[in-house]
mmCIF file of C-alpha atoms in Angstrom:
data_model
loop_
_atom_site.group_PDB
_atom_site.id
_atom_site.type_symbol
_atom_site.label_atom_id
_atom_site.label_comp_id
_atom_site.label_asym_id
_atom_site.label_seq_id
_atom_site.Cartn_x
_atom_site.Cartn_y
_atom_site.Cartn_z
ATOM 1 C CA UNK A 1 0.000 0.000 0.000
ATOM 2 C CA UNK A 2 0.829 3.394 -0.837
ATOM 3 C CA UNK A 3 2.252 5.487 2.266
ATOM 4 C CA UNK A 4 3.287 9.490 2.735
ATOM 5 C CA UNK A 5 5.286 11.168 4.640
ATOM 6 C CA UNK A 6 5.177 14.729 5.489
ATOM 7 C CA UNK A 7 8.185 16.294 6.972
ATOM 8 C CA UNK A 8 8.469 18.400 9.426
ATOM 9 C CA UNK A 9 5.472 17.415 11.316
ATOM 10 C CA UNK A 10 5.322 21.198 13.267
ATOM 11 C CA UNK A 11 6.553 23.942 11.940
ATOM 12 C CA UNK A 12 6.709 27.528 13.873
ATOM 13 C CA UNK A 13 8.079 30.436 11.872
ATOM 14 C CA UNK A 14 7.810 34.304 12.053
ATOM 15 C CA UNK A 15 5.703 36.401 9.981
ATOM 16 C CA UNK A 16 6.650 37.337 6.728
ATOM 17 C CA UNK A 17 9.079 34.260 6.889
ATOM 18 C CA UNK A 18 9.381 31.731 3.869
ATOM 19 C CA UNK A 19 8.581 27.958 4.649
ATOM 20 C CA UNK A 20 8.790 24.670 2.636
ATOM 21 C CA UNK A 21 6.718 21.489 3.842
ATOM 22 C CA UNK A 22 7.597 18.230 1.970
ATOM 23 C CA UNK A 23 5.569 15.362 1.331
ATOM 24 C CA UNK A 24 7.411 12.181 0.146
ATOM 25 C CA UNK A 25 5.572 8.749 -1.103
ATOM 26 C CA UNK A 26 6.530 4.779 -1.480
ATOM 27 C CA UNK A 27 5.236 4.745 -4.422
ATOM 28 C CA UNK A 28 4.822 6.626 -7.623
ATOM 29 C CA UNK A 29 1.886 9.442 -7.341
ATOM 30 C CA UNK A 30 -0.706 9.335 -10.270
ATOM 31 C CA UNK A 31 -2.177 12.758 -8.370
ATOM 32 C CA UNK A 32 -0.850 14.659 -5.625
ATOM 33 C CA UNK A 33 -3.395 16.554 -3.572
ATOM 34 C CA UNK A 34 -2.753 19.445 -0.680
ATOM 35 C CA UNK A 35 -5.283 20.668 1.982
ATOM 36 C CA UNK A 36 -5.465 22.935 4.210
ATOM 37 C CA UNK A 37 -7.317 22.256 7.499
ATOM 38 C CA UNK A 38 -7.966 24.607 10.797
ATOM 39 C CA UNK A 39 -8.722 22.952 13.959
ATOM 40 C CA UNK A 40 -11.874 21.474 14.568
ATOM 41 C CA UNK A 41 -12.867 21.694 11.079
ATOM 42 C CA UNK A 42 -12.806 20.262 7.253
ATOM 43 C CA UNK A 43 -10.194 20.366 4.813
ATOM 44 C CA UNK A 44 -9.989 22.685 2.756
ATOM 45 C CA UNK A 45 -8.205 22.099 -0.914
ATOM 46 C CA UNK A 46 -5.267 23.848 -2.087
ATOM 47 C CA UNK A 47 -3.807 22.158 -5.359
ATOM 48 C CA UNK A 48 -4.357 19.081 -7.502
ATOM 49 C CA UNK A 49 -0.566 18.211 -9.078
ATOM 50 C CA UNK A 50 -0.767 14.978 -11.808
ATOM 51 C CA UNK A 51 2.213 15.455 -14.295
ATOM 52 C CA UNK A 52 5.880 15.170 -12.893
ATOM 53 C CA UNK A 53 7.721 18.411 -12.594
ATOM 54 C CA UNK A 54 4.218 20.327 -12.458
ATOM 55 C CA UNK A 55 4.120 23.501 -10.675
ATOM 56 C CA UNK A 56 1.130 25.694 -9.239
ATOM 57 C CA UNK A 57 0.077 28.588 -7.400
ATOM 58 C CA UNK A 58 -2.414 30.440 -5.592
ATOM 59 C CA UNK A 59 -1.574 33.281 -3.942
ATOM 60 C CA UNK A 60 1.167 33.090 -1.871
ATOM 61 C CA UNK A 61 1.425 29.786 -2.065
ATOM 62 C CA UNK A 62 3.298 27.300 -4.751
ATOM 63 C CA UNK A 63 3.360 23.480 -5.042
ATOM 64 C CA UNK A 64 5.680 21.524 -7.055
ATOM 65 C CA UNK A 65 5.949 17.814 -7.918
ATOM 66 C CA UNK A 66 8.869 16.465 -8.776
ATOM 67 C CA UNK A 67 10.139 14.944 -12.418
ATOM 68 C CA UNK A 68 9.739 11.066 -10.655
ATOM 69 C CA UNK A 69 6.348 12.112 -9.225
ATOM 70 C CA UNK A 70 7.257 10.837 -5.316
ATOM 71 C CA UNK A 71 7.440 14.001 -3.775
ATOM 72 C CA UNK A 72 5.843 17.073 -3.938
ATOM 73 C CA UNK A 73 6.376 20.614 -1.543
ATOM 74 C CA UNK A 74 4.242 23.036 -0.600
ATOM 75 C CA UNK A 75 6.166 26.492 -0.330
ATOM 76 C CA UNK A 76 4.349 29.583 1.224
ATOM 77 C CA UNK A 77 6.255 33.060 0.854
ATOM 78 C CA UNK A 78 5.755 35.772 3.228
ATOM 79 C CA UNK A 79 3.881 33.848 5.271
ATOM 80 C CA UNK A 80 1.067 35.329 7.713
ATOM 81 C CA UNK A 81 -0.746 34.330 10.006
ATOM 82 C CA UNK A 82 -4.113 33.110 8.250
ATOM 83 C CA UNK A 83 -1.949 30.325 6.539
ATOM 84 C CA UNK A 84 -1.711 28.921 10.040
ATOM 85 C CA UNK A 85 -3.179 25.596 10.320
ATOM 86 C CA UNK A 86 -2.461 21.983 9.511
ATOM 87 C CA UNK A 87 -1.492 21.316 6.032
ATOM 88 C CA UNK A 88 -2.107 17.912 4.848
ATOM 89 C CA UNK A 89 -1.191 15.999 1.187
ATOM 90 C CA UNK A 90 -3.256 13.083 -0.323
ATOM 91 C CA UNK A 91 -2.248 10.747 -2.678
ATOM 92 C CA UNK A 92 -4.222 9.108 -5.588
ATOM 93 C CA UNK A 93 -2.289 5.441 -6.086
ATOM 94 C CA UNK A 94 -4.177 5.150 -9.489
ATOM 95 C CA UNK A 95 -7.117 2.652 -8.236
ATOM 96 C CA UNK A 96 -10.502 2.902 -6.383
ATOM 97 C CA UNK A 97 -10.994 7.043 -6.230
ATOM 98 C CA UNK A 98 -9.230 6.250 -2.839
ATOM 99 C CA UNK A 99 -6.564 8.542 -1.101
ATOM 100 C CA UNK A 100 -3.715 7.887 1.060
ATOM 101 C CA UNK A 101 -2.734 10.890 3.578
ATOM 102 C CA UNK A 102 -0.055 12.335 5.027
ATOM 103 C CA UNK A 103 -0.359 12.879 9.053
ATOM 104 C CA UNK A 104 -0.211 16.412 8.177
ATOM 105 C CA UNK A 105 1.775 19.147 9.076
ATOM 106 C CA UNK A 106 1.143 21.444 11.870
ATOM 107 C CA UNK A 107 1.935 25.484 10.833
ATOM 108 C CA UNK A 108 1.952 28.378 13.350
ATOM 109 C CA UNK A 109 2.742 31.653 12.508
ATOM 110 C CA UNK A 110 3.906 33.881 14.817
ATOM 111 C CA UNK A 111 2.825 38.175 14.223
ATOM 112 C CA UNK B 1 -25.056 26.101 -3.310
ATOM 113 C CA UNK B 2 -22.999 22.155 -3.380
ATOM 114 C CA UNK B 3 -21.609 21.044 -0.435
ATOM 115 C CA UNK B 4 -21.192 18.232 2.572
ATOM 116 C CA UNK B 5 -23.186 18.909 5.489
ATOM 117 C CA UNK B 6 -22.345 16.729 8.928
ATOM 118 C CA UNK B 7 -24.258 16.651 11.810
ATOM 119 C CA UNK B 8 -24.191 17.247 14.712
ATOM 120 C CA UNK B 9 -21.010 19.485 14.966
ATOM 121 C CA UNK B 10 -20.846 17.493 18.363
ATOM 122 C CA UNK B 11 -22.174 14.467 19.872
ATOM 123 C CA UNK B 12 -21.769 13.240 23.105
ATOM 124 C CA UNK B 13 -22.141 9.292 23.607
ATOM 125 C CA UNK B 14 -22.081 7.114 27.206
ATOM 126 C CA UNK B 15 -20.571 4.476 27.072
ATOM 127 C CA UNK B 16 -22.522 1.520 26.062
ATOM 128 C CA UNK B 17 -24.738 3.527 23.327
ATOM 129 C CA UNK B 18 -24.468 3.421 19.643
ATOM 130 C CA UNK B 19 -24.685 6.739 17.746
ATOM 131 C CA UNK B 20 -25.277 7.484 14.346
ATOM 132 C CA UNK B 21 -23.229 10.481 12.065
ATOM 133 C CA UNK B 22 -25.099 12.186 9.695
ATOM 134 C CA UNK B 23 -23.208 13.127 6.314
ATOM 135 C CA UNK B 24 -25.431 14.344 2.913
ATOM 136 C CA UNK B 25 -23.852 15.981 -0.261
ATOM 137 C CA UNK B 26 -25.754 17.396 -3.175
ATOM 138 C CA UNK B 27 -22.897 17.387 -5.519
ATOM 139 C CA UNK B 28 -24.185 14.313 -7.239
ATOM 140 C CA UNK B 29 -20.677 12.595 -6.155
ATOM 141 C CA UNK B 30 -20.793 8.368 -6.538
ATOM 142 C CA UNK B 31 -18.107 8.017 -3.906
ATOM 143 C CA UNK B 32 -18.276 8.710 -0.150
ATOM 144 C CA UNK B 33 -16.090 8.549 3.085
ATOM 145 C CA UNK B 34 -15.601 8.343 6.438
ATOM 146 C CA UNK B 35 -12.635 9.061 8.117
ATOM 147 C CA UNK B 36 -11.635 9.646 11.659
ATOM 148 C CA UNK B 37 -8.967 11.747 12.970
ATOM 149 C CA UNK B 38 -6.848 11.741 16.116
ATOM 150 C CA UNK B 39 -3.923 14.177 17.461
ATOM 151 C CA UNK B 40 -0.908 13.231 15.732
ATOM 152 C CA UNK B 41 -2.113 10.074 13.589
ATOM 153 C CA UNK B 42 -3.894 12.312 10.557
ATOM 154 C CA UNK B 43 -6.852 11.106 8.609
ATOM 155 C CA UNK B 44 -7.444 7.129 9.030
ATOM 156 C CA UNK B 45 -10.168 5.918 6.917
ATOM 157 C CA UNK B 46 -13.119 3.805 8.348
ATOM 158 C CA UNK B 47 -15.437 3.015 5.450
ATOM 159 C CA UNK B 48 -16.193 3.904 1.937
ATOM 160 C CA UNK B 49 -18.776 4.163 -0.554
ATOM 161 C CA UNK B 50 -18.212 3.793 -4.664
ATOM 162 C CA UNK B 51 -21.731 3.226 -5.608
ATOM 163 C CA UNK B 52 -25.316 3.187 -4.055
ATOM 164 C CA UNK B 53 -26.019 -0.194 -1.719
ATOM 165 C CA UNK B 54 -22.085 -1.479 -2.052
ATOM 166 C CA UNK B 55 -19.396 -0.307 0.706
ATOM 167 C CA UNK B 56 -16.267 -1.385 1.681
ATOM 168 C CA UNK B 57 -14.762 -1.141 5.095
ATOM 169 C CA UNK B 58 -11.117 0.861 5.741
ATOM 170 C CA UNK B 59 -8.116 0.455 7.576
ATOM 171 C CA UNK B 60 -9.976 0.660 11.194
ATOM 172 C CA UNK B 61 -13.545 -0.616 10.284
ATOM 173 C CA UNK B 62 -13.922 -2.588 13.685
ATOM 174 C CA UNK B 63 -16.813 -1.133 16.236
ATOM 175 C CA UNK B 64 -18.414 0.659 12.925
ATOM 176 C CA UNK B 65 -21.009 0.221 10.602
ATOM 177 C CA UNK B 66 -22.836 2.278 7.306
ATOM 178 C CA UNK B 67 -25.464 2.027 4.757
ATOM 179 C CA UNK B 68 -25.423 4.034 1.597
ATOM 180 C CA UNK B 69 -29.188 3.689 0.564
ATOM 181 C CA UNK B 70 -29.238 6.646 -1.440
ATOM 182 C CA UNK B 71 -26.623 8.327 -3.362
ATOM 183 C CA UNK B 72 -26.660 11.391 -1.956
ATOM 184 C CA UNK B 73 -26.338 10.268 2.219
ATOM 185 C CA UNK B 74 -23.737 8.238 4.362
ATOM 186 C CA UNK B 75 -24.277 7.642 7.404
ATOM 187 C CA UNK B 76 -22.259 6.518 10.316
ATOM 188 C CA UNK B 77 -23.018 4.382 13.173
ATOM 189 C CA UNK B 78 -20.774 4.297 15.689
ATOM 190 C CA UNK B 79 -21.253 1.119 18.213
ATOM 191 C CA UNK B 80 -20.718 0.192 21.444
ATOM 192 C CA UNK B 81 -17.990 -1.734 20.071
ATOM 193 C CA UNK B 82 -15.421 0.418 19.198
ATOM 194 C CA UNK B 83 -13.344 0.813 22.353
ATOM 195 C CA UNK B 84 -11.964 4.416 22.129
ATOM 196 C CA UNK B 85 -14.919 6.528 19.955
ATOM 197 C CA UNK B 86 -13.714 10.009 20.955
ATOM 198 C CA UNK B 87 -12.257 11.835 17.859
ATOM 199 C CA UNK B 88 -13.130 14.050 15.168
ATOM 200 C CA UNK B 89 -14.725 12.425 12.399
ATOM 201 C CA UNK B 90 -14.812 13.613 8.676
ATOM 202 C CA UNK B 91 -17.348 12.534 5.538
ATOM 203 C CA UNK B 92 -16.030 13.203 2.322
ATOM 204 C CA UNK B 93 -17.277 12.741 -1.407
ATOM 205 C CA UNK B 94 -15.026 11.974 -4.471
ATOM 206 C CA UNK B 95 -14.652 14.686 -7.290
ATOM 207 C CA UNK B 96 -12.104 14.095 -9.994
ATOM 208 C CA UNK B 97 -11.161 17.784 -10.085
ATOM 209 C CA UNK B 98 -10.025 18.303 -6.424
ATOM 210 C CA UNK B 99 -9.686 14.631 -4.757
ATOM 211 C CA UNK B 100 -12.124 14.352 -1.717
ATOM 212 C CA UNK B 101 -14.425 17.090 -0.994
ATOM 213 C CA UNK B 102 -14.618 17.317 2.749
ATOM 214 C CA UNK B 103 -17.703 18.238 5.090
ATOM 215 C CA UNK B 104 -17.276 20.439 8.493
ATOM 216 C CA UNK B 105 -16.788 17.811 10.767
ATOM 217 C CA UNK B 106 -18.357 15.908 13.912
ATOM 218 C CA UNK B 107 -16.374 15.799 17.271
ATOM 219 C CA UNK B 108 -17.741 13.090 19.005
ATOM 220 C CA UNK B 109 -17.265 12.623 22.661
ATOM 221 C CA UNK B 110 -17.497 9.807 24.815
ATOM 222 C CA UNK B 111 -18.561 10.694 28.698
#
């Protein structure tokens, strides 16, 4: 089965800092999803990355998957403090229309 | 406007009871899940739903059941099997464009 791992698993920076999270897979990703999820509530999507060396943005924030298609980032520049939250990536393996997760990483951003 | 509603937000359950989760989407999405999240272990999936009247249990089915009797509703019984109920629970339909659409949430709470 197809595992992730997101590294780090906290992350506390300063405002207006930049900051990378990573999210690394056992096997090769046919679809690389990130969310974005405050406590005690849904998740929220971010980005949908299929094709190997695909980048995207929105706003302030860029993800990349990489040429073999195991790993992806998630980069945020000038971060504030709304991007605080827990930042989770999902993996299509190619069957079912089931995804694999990440634990997540935990983001606080200090004003 | 589409969405994933979940109810209740919270739930509060004594031991010995079985409760049920409400989840309902009007996005006209075939697949459906239920996931359950705990500090520090991410999103662990219980059961899911491909099609009307089929379902297939997760990694941690044990102490849960569902029914998927109409396309657009999931719902989640948790028993008085499962040993350690208290967690945050998530529903989630499938949409090709953004992975798993994600309703609000239900913290349930054993007392």
């Amino acid at each position: 089965s197809q595992e992730l791992e997101q590294s780090p698993q906290s992350l506390i920076v300063q405002e207006g800092k930049n900051l990378t999270i990573n999210c690394t897979s056992s096997k090769t990703l046919y679809g690389l999803y990130w969310y974005k999820q405050k406590y005690g509530e849904g998740l929220i999507f971010l980005m949908m990355l299929q094709k190997g060396g695909e980048e995207k943005s929105h706003e302030k924030i860029t993800a990349k998957l990489d040429e073999k298609k195991q790993q992806s980032s998630l980069h945020i520049t000038a971060s504030q403090p709304s991007h605080a939250g827990i930042y989770l990536c999902g993996a299509d393996g190619g069957s079912n229309y089931k995804l694999t997760f990440g634990k997540g990483t935990l983001l606080t951003v200090n004003p | 406007d589409g969405g994933i509603t979940q109810s209740p937000k919270y739930l509060f359950r004594k031991e010995g009871q079985n409760v049920t989760l409400s989840c309902e989407q009007n996005l006209n999405h075939d697949a459906m899940y239920w996931y359950r999240q705990d500090p520090g272990q991410g999103l662990r999936l219980i059961y899911y739903s491909q099609i009307v009247n089929d379902f297939q249990k997760g990694d941690i089915a044990e102490g849960y059941s569902v029914s998927r009797e109409k396309k657009e509703s999931f719902p989640l019984t948790v028993t008085s099997a499962q040993k350690n109920p208290t967690a945050f629970y998530l529903c989630a339909s499938y949409s090709p464009g953004t992975g798993e659409y994600f309703g609000p949430g239900t913290r349930l709470t054993v007392l």
